[in-house]
Backbone as a ProteinNet text record, in pm:
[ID]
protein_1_A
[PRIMARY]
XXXXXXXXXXXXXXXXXXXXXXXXXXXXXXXXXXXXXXXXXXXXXXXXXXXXXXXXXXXXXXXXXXXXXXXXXXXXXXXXXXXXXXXXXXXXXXXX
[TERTIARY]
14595.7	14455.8	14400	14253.6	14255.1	14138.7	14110.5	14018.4	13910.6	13781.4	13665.4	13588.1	13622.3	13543.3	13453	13313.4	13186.8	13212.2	13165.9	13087.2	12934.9	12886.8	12721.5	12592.5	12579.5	12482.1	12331.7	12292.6	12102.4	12029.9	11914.7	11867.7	11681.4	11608.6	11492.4	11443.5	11326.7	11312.7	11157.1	11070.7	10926.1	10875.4	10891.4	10858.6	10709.7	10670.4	10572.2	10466.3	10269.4	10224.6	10227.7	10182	10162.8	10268.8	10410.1	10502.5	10559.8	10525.2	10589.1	10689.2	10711.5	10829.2	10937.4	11092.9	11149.8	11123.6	11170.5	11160.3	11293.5	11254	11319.3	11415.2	11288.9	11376.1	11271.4	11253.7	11176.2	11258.2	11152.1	11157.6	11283.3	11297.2	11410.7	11501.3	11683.5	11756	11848	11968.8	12068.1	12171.6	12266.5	12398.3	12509.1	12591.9	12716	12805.2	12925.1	13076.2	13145.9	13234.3	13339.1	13429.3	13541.9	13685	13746.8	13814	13903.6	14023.7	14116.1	14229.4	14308.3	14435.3	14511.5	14514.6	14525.2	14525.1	14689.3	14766.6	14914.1	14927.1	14841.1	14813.2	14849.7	14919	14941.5	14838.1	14792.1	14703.9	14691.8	14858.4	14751.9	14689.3	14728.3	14674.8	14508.3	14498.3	14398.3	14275.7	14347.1	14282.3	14204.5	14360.6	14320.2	14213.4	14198.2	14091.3	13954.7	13980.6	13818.2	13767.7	13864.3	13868.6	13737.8	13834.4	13749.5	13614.4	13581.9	13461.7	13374.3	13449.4	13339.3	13311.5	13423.6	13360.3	13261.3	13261.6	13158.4	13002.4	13000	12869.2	12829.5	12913.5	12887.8	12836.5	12878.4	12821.3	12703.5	12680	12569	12465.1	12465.8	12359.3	12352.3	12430	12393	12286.9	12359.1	12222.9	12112.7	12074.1	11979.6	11892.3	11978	11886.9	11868.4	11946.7	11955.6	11772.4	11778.7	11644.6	11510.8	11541.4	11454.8	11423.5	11504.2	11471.2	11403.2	11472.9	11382.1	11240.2	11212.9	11058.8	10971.2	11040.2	10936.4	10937	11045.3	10990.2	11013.6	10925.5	10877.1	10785.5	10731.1	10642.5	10645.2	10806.7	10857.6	10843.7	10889.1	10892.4	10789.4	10688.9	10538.8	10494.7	10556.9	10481.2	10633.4	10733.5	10824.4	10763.7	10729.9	10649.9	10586	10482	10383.4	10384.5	10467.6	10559.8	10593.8	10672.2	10746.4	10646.6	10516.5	10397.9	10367.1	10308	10279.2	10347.5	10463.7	10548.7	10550.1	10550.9	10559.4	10388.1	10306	10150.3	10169	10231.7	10223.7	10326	10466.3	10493.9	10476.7	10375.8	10274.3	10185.5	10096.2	10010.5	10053.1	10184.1	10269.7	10291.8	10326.5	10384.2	10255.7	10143	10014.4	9952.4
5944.1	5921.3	6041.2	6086.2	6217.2	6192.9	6269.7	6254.3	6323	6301.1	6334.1	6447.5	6546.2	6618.4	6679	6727.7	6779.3	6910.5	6988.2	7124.7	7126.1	7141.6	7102.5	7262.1	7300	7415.9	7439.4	7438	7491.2	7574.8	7597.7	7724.4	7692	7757.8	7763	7890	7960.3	8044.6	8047.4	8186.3	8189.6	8338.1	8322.2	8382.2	8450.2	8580.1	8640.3	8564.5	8563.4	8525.5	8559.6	8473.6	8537.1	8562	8546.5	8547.3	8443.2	8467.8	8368.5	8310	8221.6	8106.9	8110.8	8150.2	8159.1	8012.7	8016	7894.6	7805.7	7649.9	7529.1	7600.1	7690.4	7716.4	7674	7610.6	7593.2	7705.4	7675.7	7795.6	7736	7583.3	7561.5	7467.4	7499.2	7406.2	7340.9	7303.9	7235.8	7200.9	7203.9	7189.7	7126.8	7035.8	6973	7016.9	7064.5	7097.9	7019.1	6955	6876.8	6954.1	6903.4	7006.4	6891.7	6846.6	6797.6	6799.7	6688.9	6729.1	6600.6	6615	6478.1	6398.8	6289.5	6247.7	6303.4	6303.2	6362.8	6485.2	6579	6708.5	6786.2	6895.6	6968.9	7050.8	7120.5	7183.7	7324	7354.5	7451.4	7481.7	7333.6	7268	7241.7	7175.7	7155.7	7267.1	7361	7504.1	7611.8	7565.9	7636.2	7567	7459.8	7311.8	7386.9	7382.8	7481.5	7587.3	7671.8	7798.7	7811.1	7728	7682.1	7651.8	7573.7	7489	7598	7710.9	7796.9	7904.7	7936.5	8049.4	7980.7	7870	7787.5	7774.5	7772.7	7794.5	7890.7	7989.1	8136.1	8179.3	8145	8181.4	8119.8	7971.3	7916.5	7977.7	7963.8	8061.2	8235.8	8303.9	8433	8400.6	8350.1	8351.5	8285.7	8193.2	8157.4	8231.4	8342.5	8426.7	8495.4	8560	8702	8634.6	8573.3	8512.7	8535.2	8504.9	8498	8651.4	8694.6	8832.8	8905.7	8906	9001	8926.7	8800.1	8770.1	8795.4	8849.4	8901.7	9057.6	9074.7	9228.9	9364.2	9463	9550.1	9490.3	9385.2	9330.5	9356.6	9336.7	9342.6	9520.6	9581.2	9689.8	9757	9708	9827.4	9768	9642.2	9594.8	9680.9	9730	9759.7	9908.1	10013.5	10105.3	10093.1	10034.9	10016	9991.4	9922.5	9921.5	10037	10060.7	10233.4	10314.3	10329.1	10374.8	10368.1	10279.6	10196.9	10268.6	10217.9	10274.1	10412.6	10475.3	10626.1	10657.5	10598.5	10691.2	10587.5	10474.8	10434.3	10543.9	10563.3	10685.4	10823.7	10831.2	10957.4	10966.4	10856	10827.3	10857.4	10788.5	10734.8	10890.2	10967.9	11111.1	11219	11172.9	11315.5	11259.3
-211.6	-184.5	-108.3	-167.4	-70.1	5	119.6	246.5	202.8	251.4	198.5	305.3	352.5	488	371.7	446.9	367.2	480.9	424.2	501.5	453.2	527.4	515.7	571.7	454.6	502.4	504	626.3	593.1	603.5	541.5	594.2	586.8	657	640.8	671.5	577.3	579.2	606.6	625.6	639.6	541.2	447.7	332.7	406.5	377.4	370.3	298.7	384	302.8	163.4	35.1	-95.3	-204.2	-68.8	-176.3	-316.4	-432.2	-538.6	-530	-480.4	-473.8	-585.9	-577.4	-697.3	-780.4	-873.6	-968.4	-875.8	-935.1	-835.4	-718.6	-647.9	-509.7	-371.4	-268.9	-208.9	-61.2	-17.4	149.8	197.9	192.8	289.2	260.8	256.9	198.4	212.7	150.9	245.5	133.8	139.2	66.7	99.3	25.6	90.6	-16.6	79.9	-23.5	30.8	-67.3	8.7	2.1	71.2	125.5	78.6	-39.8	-71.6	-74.5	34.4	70.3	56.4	27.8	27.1	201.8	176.7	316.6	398.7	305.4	347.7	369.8	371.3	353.7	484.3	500.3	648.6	659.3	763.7	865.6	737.3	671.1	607.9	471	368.5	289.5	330.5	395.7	471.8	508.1	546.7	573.9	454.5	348.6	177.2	123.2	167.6	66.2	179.4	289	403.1	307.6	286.4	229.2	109	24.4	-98.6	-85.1	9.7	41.4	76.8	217.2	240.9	136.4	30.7	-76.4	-166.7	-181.1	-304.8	-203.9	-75	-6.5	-11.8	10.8	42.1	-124.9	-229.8	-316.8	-367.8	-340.6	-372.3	-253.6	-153.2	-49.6	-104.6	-147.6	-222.4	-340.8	-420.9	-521.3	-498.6	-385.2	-344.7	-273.5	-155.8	-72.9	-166	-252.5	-331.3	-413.5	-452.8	-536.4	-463.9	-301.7	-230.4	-177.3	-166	-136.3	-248.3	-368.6	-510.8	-503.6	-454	-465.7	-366	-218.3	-111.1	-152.6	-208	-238.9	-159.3	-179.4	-56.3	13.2	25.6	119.4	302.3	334.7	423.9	526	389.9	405.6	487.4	421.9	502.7	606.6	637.7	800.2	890.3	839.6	923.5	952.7	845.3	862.3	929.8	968	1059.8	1207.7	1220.8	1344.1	1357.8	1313.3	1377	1397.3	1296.8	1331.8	1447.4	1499.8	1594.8	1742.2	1742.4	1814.7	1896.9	1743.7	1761.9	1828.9	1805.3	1846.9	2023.9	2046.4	2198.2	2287.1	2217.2	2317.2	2304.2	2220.9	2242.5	2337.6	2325.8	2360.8	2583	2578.8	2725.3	2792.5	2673.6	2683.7	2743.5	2657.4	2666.9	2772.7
[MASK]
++++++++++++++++++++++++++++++++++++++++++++++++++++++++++++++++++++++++++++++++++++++++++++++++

């Protein structure tokens, strides 16, 4: 008979205004893997069945961010420019 542990992952995100929402992906989500293990199972049976659980999140959260990222884009990009802009003319400004 085997034991049922979940690993359980979430995330919420704040997408740039304007950004197109990937297809059936919303801003914020949540996932359950089970770690399927025999109930007779030793510590490192147990550990290999974790293992599993965290590479199948880790790949379902990649193609999820990876989605989310190709749809904000360079968006991100030019407010980071701007900042450094920014930046750079206040310790000028501190300097003259």
């Amino acid at each position: 008979m085997a034991t049922q542990t979940t690993l359980t992952v979430s995330y919420t995100l704040s997408p740039p205004e304007g950004t197109n929402s990937p297809p059936s992906l919303a801003p914020s989500g949540a996932h359950a893997f089970a770690v399927e293990v025999e109930k007779t199972a030793n510590i490192g049976e147990y550990y290999e069945a974790l293992r599993k659980s965290i590479a199948a999140a880790k790949e379902k959260l990649g193609e999820e961010l990876t989605a989310w990222r190709d749809a904000v884009g360079n968006t991100e990009v030019g407010k980071e420019k701007a900042a450094k802009a920014a930046r750079a003319e206040d310790e000028e400004a501190e300097e003259g």
